[in-house]
PDB file of C-alpha atoms in Angstrom:
ATOM      1  CA  MET X   1     -14.430 -43.837  -4.762  1.00  0.00           C
ATOM      2  CA  SER X   2     -15.498 -40.380  -5.887  1.00  0.00           C
ATOM      3  CA  SER X   3     -12.964 -37.786  -7.037  1.00  0.00           C
ATOM      4  CA  HIS X   4     -13.247 -34.002  -6.737  1.00  0.00           C
ATOM      5  CA  ALA X   5     -10.571 -33.328  -9.366  1.00  0.00           C
ATOM      6  CA  PRO X   6     -11.347 -31.013 -12.300  1.00  0.00           C
ATOM      7  CA  SER X   7     -13.005 -32.757 -15.255  1.00  0.00           C
ATOM      8  CA  GLY X   8     -10.581 -34.742 -17.328  1.00  0.00           C
ATOM      9  CA  LEU X   9      -8.281 -35.400 -14.359  1.00  0.00           C
ATOM     10  CA  SER X  10      -8.490 -38.328 -12.043  1.00  0.00           C
ATOM     11  CA  ALA X  11      -7.422 -38.048  -8.430  1.00  0.00           C
ATOM     12  CA  ARG X  12      -4.156 -39.773  -9.381  1.00  0.00           C
ATOM     13  CA  THR X  13      -3.294 -37.752 -12.489  1.00  0.00           C
ATOM     14  CA  PRO X  14      -0.314 -35.488 -11.800  1.00  0.00           C
ATOM     15  CA  ARG X  15      -1.123 -31.865 -12.473  1.00  0.00           C
ATOM     16  CA  SER X  16       1.176 -29.120 -13.672  1.00  0.00           C
ATOM     17  CA  GLY X  17       0.964 -25.379 -14.347  1.00  0.00           C
ATOM     18  CA  ALA X  18      -2.200 -23.545 -13.367  1.00  0.00           C
ATOM     19  CA  ALA X  19      -3.930 -26.862 -12.684  1.00  0.00           C
ATOM     20  CA  SER X  20      -1.495 -27.417  -9.808  1.00  0.00           C
ATOM     21  CA  ILE X  21      -2.701 -24.529  -7.673  1.00  0.00           C
ATOM     22  CA  ARG X  22      -1.939 -25.151  -4.035  1.00  0.00           C
ATOM     23  CA  PRO X  23      -3.565 -22.420  -1.933  1.00  0.00           C
ATOM     24  CA  GLY X  24      -1.080 -22.681   0.941  1.00  0.00           C
ATOM     25  CA  ARG X  25       1.900 -22.368  -1.391  1.00  0.00           C
ATOM     26  CA  PHE X  26       0.257 -19.436  -3.201  1.00  0.00           C
ATOM     27  CA  ALA X  27      -0.437 -17.651   0.107  1.00  0.00           C
ATOM     28  CA  VAL X  28       3.143 -18.083   1.371  1.00  0.00           C
ATOM     29  CA  ILE X  29       4.745 -16.920  -1.889  1.00  0.00           C
ATOM     30  CA  PHE X  30       2.253 -14.060  -2.205  1.00  0.00           C
ATOM     31  CA  ALA X  31       2.921 -12.860   1.362  1.00  0.00           C
ATOM     32  CA  ALA X  32       6.697 -13.182   0.944  1.00  0.00           C
ATOM     33  CA  CYS X  33       6.691 -11.238  -2.351  1.00  0.00           C
ATOM     34  CA  PHE X  34       4.377  -8.573  -0.956  1.00  0.00           C
ATOM     35  CA  LEU X  35       6.328  -8.062   2.279  1.00  0.00           C
ATOM     36  CA  PHE X  36       9.655  -8.050   0.436  1.00  0.00           C
ATOM     37  CA  ALA X  37       8.456  -5.488  -2.129  1.00  0.00           C
ATOM     38  CA  VAL X  38       6.901  -3.227   0.507  1.00  0.00           C
ATOM     39  CA  GLY X  39      10.133  -3.474   2.508  1.00  0.00           C
ATOM     40  CA  VAL X  40      12.161  -2.475  -0.551  1.00  0.00           C
ATOM     41  CA  LEU X  41       9.713   0.358  -1.266  1.00  0.00           C
ATOM     42  CA  MET X  42      10.413   1.805   2.192  1.00  0.00           C
ATOM     43  CA  THR X  43      14.167   2.074   1.622  1.00  0.00           C
ATOM     44  CA  PRO X  44      15.602   5.540   0.871  1.00  0.00           C
ATOM     45  CA  PRO X  45      16.803   4.646  -2.658  1.00  0.00           C
ATOM     46  CA  ALA X  46      13.401   3.199  -3.575  1.00  0.00           C
ATOM     47  CA  GLN X  47      11.643   6.211  -2.041  1.00  0.00           C
ATOM     48  CA  LYS X  48      13.701   8.487  -4.285  1.00  0.00           C
ATOM     49  CA  VAL X  49      12.706   6.464  -7.366  1.00  0.00           C
ATOM     50  CA  ASP X  50       9.092   6.428  -6.132  1.00  0.00           C
ATOM     51  CA  GLN X  51       9.075  10.231  -5.878  1.00  0.00           C
ATOM     52  CA  GLN X  52      10.561  10.588  -9.366  1.00  0.00           C
ATOM     53  CA  PHE X  53       7.927   8.205 -10.670  1.00  0.00           C
ATOM     54  CA  SER X  54       5.192  10.319  -9.041  1.00  0.00           C
ATOM     55  CA  ARG X  55       6.604  13.458 -10.664  1.00  0.00           C
ATOM     56  CA  ALA X  56       6.650  11.729 -14.057  1.00  0.00           C
ATOM     57  CA  LEU X  57       3.009  10.658 -13.629  1.00  0.00           C
ATOM     58  CA  VAL X  58       1.997  14.204 -12.667  1.00  0.00           C
ATOM     59  CA  LYS X  59       3.871  15.605 -15.673  1.00  0.00           C
ATOM     60  CA  PHE X  60       2.081  13.094 -17.910  1.00  0.00           C
ATOM     61  CA  ALA X  61      -1.300  13.967 -16.335  1.00  0.00           C
ATOM     62  CA  GLY X  62      -0.606  17.683 -16.821  1.00  0.00           C
ATOM     63  CA  GLY X  63       0.339  17.076 -20.447  1.00  0.00           C
ATOM     64  CA  LEU X  64      -2.843  15.068 -20.990  1.00  0.00           C
ATOM     65  CA  ILE X  65      -4.937  17.859 -19.469  1.00  0.00           C
ATOM     66  CA  HIS X  66      -3.235  20.410 -21.779  1.00  0.00           C
ATOM     67  CA  PHE X  67      -3.680  18.119 -24.787  1.00  0.00           C
ATOM     68  CA  CYS X  68      -7.424  17.926 -24.059  1.00  0.00           C
ATOM     69  CA  GLY X  69      -7.682  21.721 -23.765  1.00  0.00           C
ATOM     70  CA  GLY X  70      -7.538  22.090 -19.984  1.00  0.00           C
ATOM     71  CA  LYS X  71      -5.304  24.389 -17.996  1.00  0.00           C
ATOM     72  CA  THR X  72      -3.003  23.337 -15.195  1.00  0.00           C
ATOM     73  CA  LEU X  73       0.401  24.050 -13.761  1.00  0.00           C
ATOM     74  CA  VAL X  74       2.767  21.185 -13.017  1.00  0.00           C
ATOM     75  CA  GLN X  75       5.050  21.827 -10.045  1.00  0.00           C
ATOM     76  CA  GLY X  76       6.986  18.634  -9.308  1.00  0.00           C
ATOM     77  CA  ALA X  77       4.415  16.193  -7.944  1.00  0.00           C
ATOM     78  CA  ILE X  78       1.684  18.870  -7.787  1.00  0.00           C
ATOM     79  CA  LEU X  79      -1.033  19.796 -10.282  1.00  0.00           C
ATOM     80  CA  ARG X  80      -2.303  23.312  -9.652  1.00  0.00           C
ATOM     81  CA  ASP X  81      -5.263  25.155 -11.144  1.00  0.00           C
ATOM     82  CA  PRO X  82      -3.746  28.412 -12.461  1.00  0.00           C
ATOM     83  CA  VAL X  83      -6.964  30.369 -11.823  1.00  0.00           C
ATOM     84  CA  ALA X  84      -8.470  29.122  -8.554  1.00  0.00           C
ATOM     85  CA  GLY X  85      -5.197  27.896  -7.091  1.00  0.00           C
ATOM     86  CA  PHE X  86      -6.561  24.470  -6.081  1.00  0.00           C
ATOM     87  CA  ALA X  87      -3.773  21.906  -6.073  1.00  0.00           C
ATOM     88  CA  VAL X  88      -3.531  18.153  -5.761  1.00  0.00           C
ATOM     89  CA  GLU X  89      -0.274  16.432  -4.867  1.00  0.00           C
ATOM     90  CA  MET X  90       0.688  12.891  -5.774  1.00  0.00           C
ATOM     91  CA  ARG X  91       2.107  11.651  -2.480  1.00  0.00           C
ATOM     92  CA  ASP X  92       3.427   8.288  -1.386  1.00  0.00           C
ATOM     93  CA  GLY X  93       0.788   5.702  -2.219  1.00  0.00           C
ATOM     94  CA  CYS X  94      -1.014   7.935  -4.719  1.00  0.00           C
ATOM     95  CA  ASN X  95       1.005   6.636  -7.652  1.00  0.00           C
ATOM     96  CA  ALA X  96      -0.561   3.141  -7.494  1.00  0.00           C
ATOM     97  CA  VAL X  97       2.769   1.493  -6.705  1.00  0.00           C
ATOM     98  CA  ASN X  98       1.163  -0.211  -3.685  1.00  0.00           C
ATOM     99  CA  VAL X  99      -1.565  -1.890  -5.717  1.00  0.00           C
ATOM    100  CA  THR X 100       0.956  -2.711  -8.429  1.00  0.00           C
ATOM    101  CA  ILE X 101       2.972  -4.529  -5.757  1.00  0.00           C
ATOM    102  CA  LEU X 102      -0.232  -6.350  -4.807  1.00  0.00           C
ATOM    103  CA  LEU X 103      -0.733  -7.451  -8.425  1.00  0.00           C
ATOM    104  CA  TRP X 104       2.909  -8.419  -8.904  1.00  0.00           C
ATOM    105  CA  SER X 105       2.860 -10.510  -5.735  1.00  0.00           C
ATOM    106  CA  ALA X 106      -0.246 -12.380  -6.892  1.00  0.00           C
ATOM    107  CA  VAL X 107       1.095 -12.965 -10.414  1.00  0.00           C
ATOM    108  CA  LEU X 108       4.487 -14.137  -9.161  1.00  0.00           C
ATOM    109  CA  ALA X 109       2.856 -16.506  -6.661  1.00  0.00           C
ATOM    110  CA  PHE X 110       0.535 -18.062  -9.232  1.00  0.00           C
ATOM    111  CA  PRO X 111       1.763 -21.224 -10.979  1.00  0.00           C
ATOM    112  CA  ALA X 112       2.116 -20.099 -14.576  1.00  0.00           C
ATOM    113  CA  PRO X 113       4.832 -20.123 -17.251  1.00  0.00           C
ATOM    114  CA  LEU X 114       7.392 -17.323 -17.057  1.00  0.00           C
ATOM    115  CA  LYS X 115       6.235 -15.800 -20.349  1.00  0.00           C
ATOM    116  CA  GLN X 116       2.645 -15.614 -19.053  1.00  0.00           C
ATOM    117  CA  LYS X 117       3.867 -14.038 -15.803  1.00  0.00           C
ATOM    118  CA  ALA X 118       5.881 -11.422 -17.691  1.00  0.00           C
ATOM    119  CA  LEU X 119       2.841 -10.551 -19.805  1.00  0.00           C
ATOM    120  CA  GLY X 120       0.669 -10.315 -16.670  1.00  0.00           C
ATOM    121  CA  LEU X 121       3.162  -8.069 -14.900  1.00  0.00           C
ATOM    122  CA  LEU X 122       3.613  -5.744 -17.864  1.00  0.00           C
ATOM    123  CA  ALA X 123      -0.001  -5.498 -19.030  1.00  0.00           C
ATOM    124  CA  GLY X 124      -1.380  -5.398 -15.493  1.00  0.00           C
ATOM    125  CA  SER X 125       0.995  -2.612 -14.438  1.00  0.00           C
ATOM    126  CA  LEU X 126       0.063  -0.581 -17.508  1.00  0.00           C
ATOM    127  CA  ILE X 127      -3.680  -1.008 -16.896  1.00  0.00           C
ATOM    128  CA  ILE X 128      -3.307  -0.009 -13.244  1.00  0.00           C
ATOM    129  CA  GLN X 129      -1.340   3.108 -14.192  1.00  0.00           C
ATOM    130  CA  VAL X 130      -3.899   4.129 -16.835  1.00  0.00           C
ATOM    131  CA  VAL X 131      -6.660   3.851 -14.230  1.00  0.00           C
ATOM    132  CA  ASN X 132      -4.485   5.771 -11.763  1.00  0.00           C
ATOM    133  CA  ILE X 133      -3.941   8.641 -14.236  1.00  0.00           C
ATOM    134  CA  VAL X 134      -7.719   8.833 -14.747  1.00  0.00           C
ATOM    135  CA  ARG X 135      -8.078   8.822 -10.950  1.00  0.00           C
ATOM    136  CA  PHE X 136      -5.553  11.612 -10.456  1.00  0.00           C
ATOM    137  CA  ILE X 137      -7.007  13.852 -13.174  1.00  0.00           C
ATOM    138  CA  SER X 138     -10.555  13.276 -11.914  1.00  0.00           C
ATOM    139  CA  LEU X 139      -9.460  14.201  -8.373  1.00  0.00           C
ATOM    140  CA  TYR X 140      -7.890  17.386  -9.750  1.00  0.00           C
ATOM    141  CA  TYR X 141     -11.224  18.415 -11.258  1.00  0.00           C
ATOM    142  CA  ILE X 142     -13.418  17.119  -8.412  1.00  0.00           C
ATOM    143  CA  GLY X 143     -11.342  19.116  -5.910  1.00  0.00           C
ATOM    144  CA  GLN X 144     -11.979  22.298  -7.850  1.00  0.00           C
ATOM    145  CA  TYR X 145     -15.693  21.652  -7.593  1.00  0.00           C
ATOM    146  CA  SER X 146     -16.034  20.458  -3.990  1.00  0.00           C
ATOM    147  CA  LEU X 147     -13.564  19.554  -1.251  1.00  0.00           C
ATOM    148  CA  THR X 148     -16.198  17.308   0.360  1.00  0.00           C
ATOM    149  CA  TRP X 149     -16.539  15.296  -2.853  1.00  0.00           C
ATOM    150  CA  PHE X 150     -12.761  15.328  -3.239  1.00  0.00           C
ATOM    151  CA  ASP X 151     -12.307  13.798   0.222  1.00  0.00           C
ATOM    152  CA  PHE X 152     -14.902  11.117  -0.526  1.00  0.00           C
ATOM    153  CA  ALA X 153     -13.540  10.326  -3.988  1.00  0.00           C
ATOM    154  CA  HIS X 154      -9.935  10.282  -2.769  1.00  0.00           C
ATOM    155  CA  GLY X 155     -10.386   8.374   0.471  1.00  0.00           C
ATOM    156  CA  TYR X 156     -13.108   5.910  -0.442  1.00  0.00           C
ATOM    157  CA  LEU X 157     -14.247   5.765  -4.060  1.00  0.00           C
ATOM    158  CA  TRP X 158     -10.928   5.683  -5.905  1.00  0.00           C
ATOM    159  CA  GLU X 159      -9.120   3.626  -3.252  1.00  0.00           C
ATOM    160  CA  THR X 160     -11.792   0.955  -3.601  1.00  0.00           C
ATOM    161  CA  LEU X 161     -11.821   1.170  -7.392  1.00  0.00           C
ATOM    162  CA  LEU X 162      -8.038   0.795  -7.622  1.00  0.00           C
ATOM    163  CA  VAL X 163      -8.052  -2.325  -5.446  1.00  0.00           C
ATOM    164  CA  LEU X 164     -11.000  -3.712  -7.436  1.00  0.00           C
ATOM    165  CA  ASP X 165      -9.188  -2.909 -10.682  1.00  0.00           C
ATOM    166  CA  THR X 166      -6.163  -4.815  -9.417  1.00  0.00           C
ATOM    167  CA  MET X 167      -8.307  -7.810  -8.496  1.00  0.00           C
ATOM    168  CA  VAL X 168     -10.090  -7.761 -11.867  1.00  0.00           C
ATOM    169  CA  VAL X 169      -6.775  -7.510 -13.738  1.00  0.00           C
ATOM    170  CA  PHE X 170      -5.466 -10.519 -11.795  1.00  0.00           C
ATOM    171  CA  TRP X 171      -8.682 -12.462 -12.402  1.00  0.00           C
ATOM    172  CA  LEU X 172      -8.576 -11.727 -16.150  1.00  0.00           C
ATOM    173  CA  TRP X 173      -4.916 -12.743 -16.272  1.00  0.00           C
ATOM    174  CA  VAL X 174      -5.619 -16.023 -14.429  1.00  0.00           C
ATOM    175  CA  ASN X 175      -8.419 -16.780 -16.898  1.00  0.00           C
ATOM    176  CA  ARG X 176      -6.014 -16.112 -19.777  1.00  0.00           C
ATOM    177  CA  VAL X 177      -3.464 -18.477 -18.209  1.00  0.00           C
ATOM    178  CA  PHE X 178      -6.107 -21.216 -17.857  1.00  0.00           C
ATOM    179  CA  ARG X 179      -7.264 -20.723 -21.473  1.00  0.00           C
ATOM    180  CA  ALA X 180      -3.678 -20.877 -22.771  1.00  0.00           C
ATOM    181  CA  GLU X 181      -3.050 -24.034 -20.751  1.00  0.00           C
ATOM    182  CA  ALA X 182      -6.292 -25.616 -22.004  1.00  0.00           C
ATOM    183  CA  LEU X 183      -5.336 -24.860 -25.610  1.00  0.00           C
ATOM    184  CA  LEU X 184      -1.916 -26.349 -25.025  1.00  0.00           C
ATOM    185  CA  ASN X 185      -3.442 -29.506 -23.529  1.00  0.00           C
ATOM    186  CA  VAL X 186      -5.893 -29.852 -26.435  1.00  0.00           C
ATOM    187  CA  SER X 187      -3.093 -29.632 -29.000  1.00  0.00           C
ATOM    188  CA  ARG X 188      -1.106 -32.412 -27.316  1.00  0.00           C
TER     189      ARG X 188
END
């Protein structure tokens, strides 16, 4: 009888941790986490926090632009060019909370130790927000150059890159979980 189990495991060896991935279970937990988080995000209290978070990101982006020698005005969730008047606003969905929810749902659904999950949530969220700040600042400058390029970069390029970034962060985290589990199994 031939077995399709990963090397080192027979078909009868009980598996635990990342080796116990059950796609159906992952999909159900992922969907439940995602739908729950999106539902919470739509509530008025969460929307208020979301707007404050967007303002904080814009303030940080404005400070970064000033630190690097650029000029901008920060008006709440809006970055405005003081000379040309072009402005970009961080609206709902522009603060990368949606893709962060996507990452969190995947990490929480994946069979891994709690410590590994916490690390994935924290590091992954930080990476996504760094990419999002780069996105927002680049859109601010692209929009000053060309509204056509701004529309393309905003609607297609950066949306795709943020989702890809989220997928890559999850993939890297899963690989880290597998490596940690393999090291643990070797030391036993």
